[in-house]
Each structure stands twice: as C-alpha cells, then as structure tokens.
Short mmCIF file of C-alpha atoms in Angstrom, two decimals:
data_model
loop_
_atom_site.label_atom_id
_atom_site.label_comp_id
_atom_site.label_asym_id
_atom_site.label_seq_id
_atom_site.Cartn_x
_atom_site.Cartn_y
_atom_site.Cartn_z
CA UNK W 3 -15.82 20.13 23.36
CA UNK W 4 -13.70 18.37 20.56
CA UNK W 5 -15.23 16.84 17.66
CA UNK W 6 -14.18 13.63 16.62
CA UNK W 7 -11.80 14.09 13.76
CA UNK W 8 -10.91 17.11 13.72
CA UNK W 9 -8.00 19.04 15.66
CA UNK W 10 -7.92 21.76 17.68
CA UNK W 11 -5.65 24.82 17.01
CA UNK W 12 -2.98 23.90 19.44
CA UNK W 13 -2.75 19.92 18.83
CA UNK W 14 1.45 19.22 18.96
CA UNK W 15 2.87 19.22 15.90
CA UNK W 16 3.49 15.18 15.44
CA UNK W 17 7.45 15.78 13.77
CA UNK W 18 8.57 16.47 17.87
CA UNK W 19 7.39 13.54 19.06
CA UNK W 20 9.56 11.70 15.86
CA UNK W 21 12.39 13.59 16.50
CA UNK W 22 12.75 12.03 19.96
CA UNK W 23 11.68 8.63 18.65
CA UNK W 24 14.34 9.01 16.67
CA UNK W 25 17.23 9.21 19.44
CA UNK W 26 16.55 5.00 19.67
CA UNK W 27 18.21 4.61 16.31
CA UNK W 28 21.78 3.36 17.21
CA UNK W 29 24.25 4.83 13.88
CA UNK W 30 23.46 8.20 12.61
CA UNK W 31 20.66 9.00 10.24
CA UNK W 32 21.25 9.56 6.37
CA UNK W 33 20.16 11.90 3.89
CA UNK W 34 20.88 13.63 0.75
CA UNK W 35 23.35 16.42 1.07
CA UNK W 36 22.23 19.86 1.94
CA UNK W 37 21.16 21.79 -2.11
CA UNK W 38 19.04 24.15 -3.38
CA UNK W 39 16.48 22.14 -5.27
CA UNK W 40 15.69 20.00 -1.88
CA UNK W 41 14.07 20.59 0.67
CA UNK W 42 13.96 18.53 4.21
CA UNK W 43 10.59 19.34 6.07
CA UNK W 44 11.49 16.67 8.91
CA UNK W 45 9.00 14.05 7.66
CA UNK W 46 10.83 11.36 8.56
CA UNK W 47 9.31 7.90 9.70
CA UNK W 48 10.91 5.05 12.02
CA UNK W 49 10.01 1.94 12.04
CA UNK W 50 11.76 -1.14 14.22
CA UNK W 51 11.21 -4.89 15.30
CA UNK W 52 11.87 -6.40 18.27
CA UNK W 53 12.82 -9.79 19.75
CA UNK W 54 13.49 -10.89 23.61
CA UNK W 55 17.02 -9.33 23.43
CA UNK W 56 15.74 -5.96 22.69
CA UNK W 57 15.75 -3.97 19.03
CA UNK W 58 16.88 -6.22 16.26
CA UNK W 59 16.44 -3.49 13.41
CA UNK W 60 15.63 -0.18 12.64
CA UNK W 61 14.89 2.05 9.94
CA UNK W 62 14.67 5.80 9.15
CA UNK W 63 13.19 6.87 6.11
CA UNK W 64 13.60 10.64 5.14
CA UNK W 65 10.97 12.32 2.57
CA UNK W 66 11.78 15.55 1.27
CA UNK W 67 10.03 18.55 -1.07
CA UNK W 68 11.78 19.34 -4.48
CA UNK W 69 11.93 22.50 -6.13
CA UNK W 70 12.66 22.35 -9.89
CA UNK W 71 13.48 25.96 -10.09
CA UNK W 72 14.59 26.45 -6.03
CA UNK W 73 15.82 30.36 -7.11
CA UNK W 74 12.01 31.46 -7.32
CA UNK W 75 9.52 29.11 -5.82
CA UNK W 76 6.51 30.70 -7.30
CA UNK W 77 7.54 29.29 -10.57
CA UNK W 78 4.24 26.75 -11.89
CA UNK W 79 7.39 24.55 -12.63
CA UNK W 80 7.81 23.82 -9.18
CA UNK W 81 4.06 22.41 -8.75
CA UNK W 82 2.76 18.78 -9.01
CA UNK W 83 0.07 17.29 -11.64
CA UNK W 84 -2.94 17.16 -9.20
CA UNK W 85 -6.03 15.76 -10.01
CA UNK W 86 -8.91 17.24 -9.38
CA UNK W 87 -9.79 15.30 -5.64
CA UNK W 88 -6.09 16.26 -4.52
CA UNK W 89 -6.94 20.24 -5.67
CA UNK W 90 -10.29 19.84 -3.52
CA UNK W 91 -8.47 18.46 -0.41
CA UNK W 92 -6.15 21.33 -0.56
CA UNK W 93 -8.34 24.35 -1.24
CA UNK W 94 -11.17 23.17 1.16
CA UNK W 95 -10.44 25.54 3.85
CA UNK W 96 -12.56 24.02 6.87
CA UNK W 97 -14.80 26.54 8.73
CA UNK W 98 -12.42 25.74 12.27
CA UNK W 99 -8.76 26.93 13.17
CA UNK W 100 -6.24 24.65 11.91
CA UNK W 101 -2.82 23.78 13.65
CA UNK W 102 -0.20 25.68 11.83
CA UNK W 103 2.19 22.64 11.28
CA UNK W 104 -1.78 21.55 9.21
CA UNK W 105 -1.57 24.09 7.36
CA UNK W 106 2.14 23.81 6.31
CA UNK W 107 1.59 20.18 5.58
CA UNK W 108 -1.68 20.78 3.28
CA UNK W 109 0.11 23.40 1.27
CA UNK W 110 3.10 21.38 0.90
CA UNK W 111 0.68 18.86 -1.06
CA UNK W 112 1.47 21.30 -3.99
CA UNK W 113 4.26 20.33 -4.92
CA UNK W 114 6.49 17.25 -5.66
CA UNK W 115 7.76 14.99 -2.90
CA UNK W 116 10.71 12.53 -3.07
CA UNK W 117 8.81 10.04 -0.72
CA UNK W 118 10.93 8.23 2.05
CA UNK W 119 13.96 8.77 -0.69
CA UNK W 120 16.75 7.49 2.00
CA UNK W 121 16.60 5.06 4.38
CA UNK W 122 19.10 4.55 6.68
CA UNK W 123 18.34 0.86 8.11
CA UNK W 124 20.46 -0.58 10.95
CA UNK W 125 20.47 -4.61 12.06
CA UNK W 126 21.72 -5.84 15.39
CA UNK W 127 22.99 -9.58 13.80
CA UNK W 128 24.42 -9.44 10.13
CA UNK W 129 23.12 -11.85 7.55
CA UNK W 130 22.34 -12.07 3.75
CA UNK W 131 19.03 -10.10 4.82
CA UNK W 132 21.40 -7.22 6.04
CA UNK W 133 23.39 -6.56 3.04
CA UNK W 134 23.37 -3.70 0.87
CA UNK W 135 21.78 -5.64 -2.37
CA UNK W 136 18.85 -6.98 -0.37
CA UNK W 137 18.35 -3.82 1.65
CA UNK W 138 18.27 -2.02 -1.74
CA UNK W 139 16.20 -4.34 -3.43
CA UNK W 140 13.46 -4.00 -0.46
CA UNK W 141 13.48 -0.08 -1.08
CA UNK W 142 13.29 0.01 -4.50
CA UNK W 143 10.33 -2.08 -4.47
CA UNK W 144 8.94 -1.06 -1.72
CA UNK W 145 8.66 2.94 -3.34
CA UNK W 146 7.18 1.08 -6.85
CA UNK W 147 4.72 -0.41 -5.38
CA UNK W 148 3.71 2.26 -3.49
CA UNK W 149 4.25 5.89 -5.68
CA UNK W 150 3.86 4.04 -9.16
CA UNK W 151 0.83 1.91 -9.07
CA UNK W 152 -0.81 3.52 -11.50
CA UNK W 153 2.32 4.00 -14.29
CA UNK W 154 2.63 0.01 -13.57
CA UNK W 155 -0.44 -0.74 -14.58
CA UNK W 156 -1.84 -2.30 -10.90
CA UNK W 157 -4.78 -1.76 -8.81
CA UNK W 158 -4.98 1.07 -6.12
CA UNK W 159 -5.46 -2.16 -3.79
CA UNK W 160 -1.88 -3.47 -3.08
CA UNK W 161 -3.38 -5.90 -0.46
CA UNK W 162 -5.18 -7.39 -3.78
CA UNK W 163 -2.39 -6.72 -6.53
CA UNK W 164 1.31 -6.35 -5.83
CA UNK W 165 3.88 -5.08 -8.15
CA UNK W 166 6.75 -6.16 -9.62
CA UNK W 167 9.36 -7.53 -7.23
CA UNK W 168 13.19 -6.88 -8.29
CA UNK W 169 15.62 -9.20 -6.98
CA UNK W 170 19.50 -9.37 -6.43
CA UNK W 171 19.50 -9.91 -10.14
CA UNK W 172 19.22 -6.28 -11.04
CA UNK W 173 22.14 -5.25 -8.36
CA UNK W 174 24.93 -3.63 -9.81
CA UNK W 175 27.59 -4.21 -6.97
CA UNK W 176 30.35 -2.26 -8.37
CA UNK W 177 28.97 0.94 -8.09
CA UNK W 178 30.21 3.56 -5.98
CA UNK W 179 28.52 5.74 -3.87
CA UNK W 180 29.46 9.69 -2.30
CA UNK W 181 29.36 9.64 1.64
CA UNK W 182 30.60 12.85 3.56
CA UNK W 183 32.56 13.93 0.28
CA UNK W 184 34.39 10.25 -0.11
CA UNK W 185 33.59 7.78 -2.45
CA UNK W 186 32.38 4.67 -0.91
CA UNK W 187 31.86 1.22 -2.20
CA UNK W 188 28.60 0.59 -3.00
CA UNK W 189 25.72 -0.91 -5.21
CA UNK W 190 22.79 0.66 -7.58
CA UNK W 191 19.86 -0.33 -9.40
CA UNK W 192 19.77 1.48 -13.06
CA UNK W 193 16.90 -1.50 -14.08
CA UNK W 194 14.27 -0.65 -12.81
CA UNK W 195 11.15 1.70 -14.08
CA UNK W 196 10.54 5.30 -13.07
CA UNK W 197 13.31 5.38 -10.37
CA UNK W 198 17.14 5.14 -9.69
CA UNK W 199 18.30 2.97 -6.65
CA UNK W 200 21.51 3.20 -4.61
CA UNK W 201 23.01 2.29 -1.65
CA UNK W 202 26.10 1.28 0.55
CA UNK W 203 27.23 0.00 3.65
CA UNK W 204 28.19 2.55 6.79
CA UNK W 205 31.41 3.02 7.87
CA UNK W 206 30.01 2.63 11.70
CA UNK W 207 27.20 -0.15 11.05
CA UNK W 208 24.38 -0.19 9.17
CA UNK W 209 23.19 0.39 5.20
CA UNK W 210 22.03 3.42 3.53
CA UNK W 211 19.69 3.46 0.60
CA UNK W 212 18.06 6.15 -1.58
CA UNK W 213 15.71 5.53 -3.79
CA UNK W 214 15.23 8.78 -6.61
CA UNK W 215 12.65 9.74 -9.29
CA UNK W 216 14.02 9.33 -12.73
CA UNK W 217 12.10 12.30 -13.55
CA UNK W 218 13.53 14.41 -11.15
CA UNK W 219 17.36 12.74 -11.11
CA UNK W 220 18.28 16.37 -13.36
CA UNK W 221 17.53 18.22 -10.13
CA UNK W 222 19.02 16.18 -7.66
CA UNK W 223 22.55 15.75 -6.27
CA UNK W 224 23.00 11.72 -5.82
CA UNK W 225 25.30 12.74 -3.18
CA UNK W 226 24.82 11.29 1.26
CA UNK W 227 25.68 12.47 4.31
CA UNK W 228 24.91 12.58 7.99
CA UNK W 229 21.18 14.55 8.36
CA UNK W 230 21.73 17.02 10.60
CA UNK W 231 18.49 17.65 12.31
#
C-alpha cells in the first residue's frame, strides 16, 4: 500500500524522463562551460508551445549548484543563508525509505543554486519576439521576479504583485559573448538589480541566454558552450 504523498524507495528518478523529453528540442542545448566552482546536477526544465503545424518554440533552462571554494566542499563558505523553515525541511528525516535521487536533491538544498541560469530557447518563425534583446529581457525578468522577491521589496504572491519589468531599453547590443571558445556577437544587461544578463544568437538557430547572480559573478566563468549531457 502507498500513501498518498509520499514515495516509495524505488520511484524513477524524474531527470530520465527529462533527458528524453529533451531529444524534441531541435538545436543543441546551452550551458556554461565545464569549471570547478559549477556544478550541473541535470536539473534542467523544457518547456514548448504548440500550434496546428506542430512545435512553434522551445526552451531549455539549465540550473546548476555553485561551490565558492570547489577545492574543499566542506568549506561553510560553500553553504546558503537558510532560514529556519528551509533548515527544518532538510533535517526532517521522514520515518520511510527515501529514493536516493530524494535524498541527493534535499541535501543539495544546502547550498547555492544558479536557478535556470541558461536558457537555450529555439522559435520555428523569426520575429521581433525571437530576437536576442527580447529573449533576454524575458529571462532577466523572469529570474527577478522569481529568486528576488523579497530584495525587491514585493509580495511572496506574484499572481498579486509583479516585479519590475525591464525592457529593450536596458539592452546593450554591442556586447560580445564567448561560444565554443569564439567570440560571438551578442547583447547584455549590466542594469538591472542583483543579476547580470547575457545572451546571443546561435550559429545553427536559436538564442542563448544566461542570466547570473551578481553575487556570485567572482566565481563564475561568463563563458557558453554546447551541454554535453
């Protein structure tokens, strides 16, 4: 017998079933390149719309954990500022076998997370809702409005209170951006609060975007290339 809620010991760990899900995405997925201080736990999310001529877009966001001091994890540098409901949620240990992948997932709650920090987005049609400054602006916002409610001042309610919406405005379209060790064209947002925004358009279709921590920009190699996963 199962109890509602809870899973049993050998429920499938949810990051194979993405993995296939995302073999529908038609131009390779992006990431940050391969360092020390970052670490890809395959927490990636797809989502897609469709019309009566099949997929119009698609987008893959990749999350990853970051280790301030990656040469000796253990380090209290490497943990987050958790308050004191997060510590409970984590050192509850439930009375019932957890899946392992849980587990791993729980403990990773420790520490800092660069949430869905690249997005690799991909339209079938091009238009001014395609380009790189409006597919930057969406993620820059969209990562403010969800990881920095509280630093902005806003309810925990978004559907009551949203946040502060950048626009084109802030696009600086001159930037350039590293792909695969070559120095791409691109645009970035240095304007807004609490994070760094860049982004570019894909040699084979398609825009990449990552969307970084000021904080944790010291730790971090701005640098893109294809995720190999």
């Amino acid at each position: 017998m199962r109890v509602t809620g809870i899973l049993p010991e050998d429920a499938p760990d949810p990051r194979i079933e993405q993995a296939e899900r995302l073999k529908l995405m038609p131009i390779p997925v992006m990431g940050l390149v391969p360092q020390p201080s970052l670490e890809d736990t395959d927490t990636v999310g797809l989502t897609y719309a469709q019309d009566a001529r099949g997929y119009s877009e698609m987008t893959v966001s990749v999350s990853y954990t970051i280790w301030r001091n990656p040469n000796d994890r253990s380090d209290p540098i490497n943990l987050s500022e958790l308050d004191e409901q997060m510590r409970r949620a984590i050192e509850d240990v439930p009375p019932w076998p957890r899946p392992a992948w849980l587990v791993e997932q729980v403990e990773r709650m420790r520490y800092p997370q660069l949430w869905e920090a690249v997005r690799t987005t991909w339209h079938r049609d091009s238009s001014e809702h395609a380009s790189v400054s409006s597919v930057l602006v969406d993620h820059v916002n969209y990562i403010l409005m969800n990881q920095y409610r509280q630093e902005l001042g806003l309810s925990d309610k978004p559907w009551e209170q949203s946040g502060p919406a950048l626009t084109d405005h802030v696009v600086n379209d001159q930037a350039s951006v590293l792909i695969d060790g070559v120095d791409m064209p691109g645009a970035e947002i240095n304007e807004a609060p609490f994070v760094y925004g860049i982004g570019a358009e894909l040699p084979g279709g398609g825009v990449v975007t990552a969307v970084l921590p000021r904080a944790e920009l010291n730790h971090i190699q701005v640098q893109l290339s294809a995720r190999r996963k």
